Amino acid sequence: MSRILLIEDDHSVRISLTKALGRYGHDVAAAPTGEEGLRLYPEHAAELVVLDLMLPGMDGFEVCRRIRAAGTVPIVMLTARGDDIDVVSGLEAGADDYVVKPVEPRVIDARIRAVLRRGAPERAGQSTAAYRDLVIDRAAMTVTRAGKRVAMTPTELRLLLELSGSPGQVLSRQQLLESVWEHSYLGDSRLVDNGVQRLRAKIETDPAAPVFIQTVRGFGYRFGPV
Amino acid sequence: MSRILLIEDDHSVRISLTKALGRYGHDVAAAPTGEEGLRLYPEHAAELVVLDLMLPGMDGFEVCRRIRAAGTVPIVMLTARGDDIDVVSGLEAGADDYVVKPVEPRVIDARIRAVLRRGAPERAGQSTAAYRDLVIDRAAMTVTRAGKRVAMTPTELRLLLELSGSPGQVLSRQQLLESVWEHSYLGDSRLVDNGVQRLRAKIETDPAAPVFIQTVRGFGYRFGPV
DNA sequence: GGGCTCTGCGACATGGTTGCGACATTCCGA
DNA sequence: TCGGAATGTCGCAACCATGTCGCAGAGCCC
């Protein structure tokens, strides 16, 4: 339900992303070049910009800086996989988040919502997730269980936010590694399992019979109902 | 704008709400009892359920729990005025929001949109496949048969996802071996047959007369309608 | 600088899962 | 009707995914 400006030169990606974001309830305007994007930006009154880095003519960094100069609208960057330099430069240029190609519509929608949420903390209700007696306040970064505050470490909190950000949905270890630990490779490490275990120890009454974070054998972990 | 299942026993309320929600652009199926609602749910492929608490026979809580067991579809409860206990119990049973009777069409439409917006990316609907009374939620990785959750092992689930991903189409043993088992050779092993058997044992009422997974002698297996 | 917590990592335990072989059954053509 | 081929069925043992624990280095706050 947000007005989004998509700047992406690849025709098929542009079309499919426009459709996908439309399905998620956003109002999308799409532009194939940076110049066109900058022209559309005030016209569409975009609340958020999704911006590809590799553009013909004016590149993503330049577009990013110009949009930044015009206001504080959140910018989500699309980058090629594993291009670390791009990520850093993008953040320096003023991007709020980045998504690695190839983009999963679900993922980018989640990031968009996360960025918008982050930048729009006016309504506490929106930024609060609750399941049973567990309350997660994304604005205050606090977790409450049965009315009692639960102290969380940064990694635990990131993991919980990520999982609770997609309630009922299974997230693979790979996905969690990328989003929470920002690793792109998947060793045979028990990192994710370990994190989940530590998180469970804090929020589950009986870690042996988890209510909030469920294991889906062979696939990953899932937060919440089902 | 959304596929909605309305479960409400009061005739006049049911009719007027159906019409009102229809005017707001929703595609509404209505059921007078919980049993009927659960039957309609997979058939209508509902993206959201509006559920009255006071129902003859199976009450709203039970319906709520059963729908919850089937997937992550949002549920909006209708409750009698000021009945706080109901609200709490409803939320515990898995409802996402509640509306107090008498319902204003505008109000319930707003709530519906809010709930859908809140959970849009991760909720079912898009990622849910249904055939007869079998519901497969690809996001939550859950399978429900006749409203009852069916526990699946990873291989069984992968096989079911693969088959149901091409409903009505025959997949050869070779294809299934490659996609599900990630083998590239085809011995004379009974691996696929074995997997199908285990899968049938879980989802078919009578494994001797399979409804969901049919054998196509000499070619392979097929999910769903002919 | 000292003490603290956090976190990554490896090792081990364990129980469900699965691959496999053997045999039964069904199907289809001759 | 008969025989061969294709498929269904069963049980078991190895294996694999996950849970669990402890440790040590790194980071952080005072």
Short mmCIF file of C-alpha atoms in Angstrom, two decimals, chain A residues 88-170:
data_model
loop_
_atom_site.label_atom_id
_atom_site.label_comp_id
_atom_site.label_asym_id
_atom_site.label_seq_id
_atom_site.Cartn_x
_atom_site.Cartn_y
_atom_site.Cartn_z
CA VAL A 88 29.16 -0.43 0.61
CA SER A 89 29.15 2.26 -2.03
CA GLY A 90 25.39 2.07 -2.23
CA LEU A 91 24.98 2.60 1.47
CA GLU A 92 27.47 5.45 1.30
CA ALA A 93 25.48 7.01 -1.52
CA GLY A 94 22.48 6.99 0.75
CA ALA A 95 20.60 3.73 0.17
CA ASP A 96 18.60 2.44 3.12
CA ASP A 97 18.74 -1.20 2.22
CA TYR A 98 19.77 -3.43 -0.60
CA VAL A 99 18.46 -6.61 -2.15
CA VAL A 100 20.65 -9.06 -3.99
CA LYS A 101 19.58 -10.20 -7.43
CA PRO A 102 17.86 -12.32 -8.52
CA VAL A 103 15.06 -10.76 -6.52
CA GLU A 104 12.35 -12.77 -4.89
CA PRO A 105 9.17 -10.67 -4.87
CA ARG A 106 8.49 -11.79 -1.32
CA VAL A 107 11.93 -10.71 -0.22
CA ILE A 108 11.86 -7.30 -1.75
CA ASP A 109 8.38 -6.69 -0.44
CA ALA A 110 9.53 -7.63 3.03
CA ARG A 111 12.52 -5.30 2.76
CA ILE A 112 10.33 -2.50 1.48
CA ARG A 113 7.97 -2.91 4.38
CA ALA A 114 10.88 -3.10 6.78
CA VAL A 115 12.42 0.10 5.45
CA LEU A 116 9.10 1.91 5.48
CA ARG A 117 8.41 0.68 8.97
CA ARG A 118 11.81 1.79 10.13
CA GLY A 119 11.30 5.23 8.72
CA ALA A 120 7.70 5.59 9.83
CA PRO A 121 7.64 4.86 13.53
CA GLU A 122 4.64 7.06 14.16
CA ARG A 123 2.18 4.27 14.76
CA ALA A 124 3.35 1.85 17.37
CA GLY A 125 0.67 -0.63 16.43
CA GLN A 126 2.14 -1.16 12.99
CA SER A 127 5.60 -1.84 14.22
CA THR A 128 4.46 -4.28 16.82
CA ALA A 129 4.12 -7.96 16.18
CA ALA A 130 2.39 -10.23 18.63
CA TYR A 131 1.78 -13.91 18.81
CA ARG A 132 0.17 -15.47 21.85
CA ASP A 133 1.79 -13.78 24.80
CA LEU A 134 4.89 -12.74 22.93
CA VAL A 135 5.05 -9.10 21.92
CA ILE A 136 7.76 -7.77 19.64
CA ASP A 137 8.07 -4.03 19.39
CA ARG A 138 10.13 -3.28 16.32
CA ALA A 139 10.32 0.39 17.04
CA ALA A 140 11.54 0.03 20.61
CA MET A 141 13.40 -3.20 19.81
CA THR A 142 11.94 -4.83 22.86
CA VAL A 143 10.50 -8.25 23.41
CA THR A 144 7.92 -9.04 26.04
CA ARG A 145 6.79 -12.45 27.06
CA ALA A 146 3.69 -12.82 29.25
CA GLY A 147 4.03 -9.20 30.24
CA LYS A 148 7.64 -9.62 31.28
CA ARG A 149 10.45 -8.01 29.43
CA VAL A 150 12.90 -10.43 27.83
CA ALA A 151 16.46 -9.23 27.38
CA MET A 152 17.85 -10.06 23.96
CA THR A 153 21.29 -9.99 22.45
CA PRO A 154 21.67 -8.33 19.04
CA THR A 155 21.93 -11.54 17.09
CA GLU A 156 19.00 -13.09 18.87
CA LEU A 157 16.93 -10.01 18.20
CA ARG A 158 17.85 -9.88 14.53
CA LEU A 159 16.92 -13.52 14.18
CA LEU A 160 13.62 -13.04 15.96
CA LEU A 161 12.78 -9.98 13.89
CA GLU A 162 13.57 -11.81 10.70
CA LEU A 163 11.51 -14.84 11.63
CA SER A 164 8.58 -12.88 13.02
CA GLY A 165 8.67 -10.65 9.99
CA SER A 166 7.32 -13.54 7.99
CA PRO A 167 5.01 -15.30 10.39
CA GLY A 168 3.87 -18.73 9.38
CA GLN A 169 6.42 -18.90 6.64
CA VAL A 170 9.36 -21.23 6.53
#
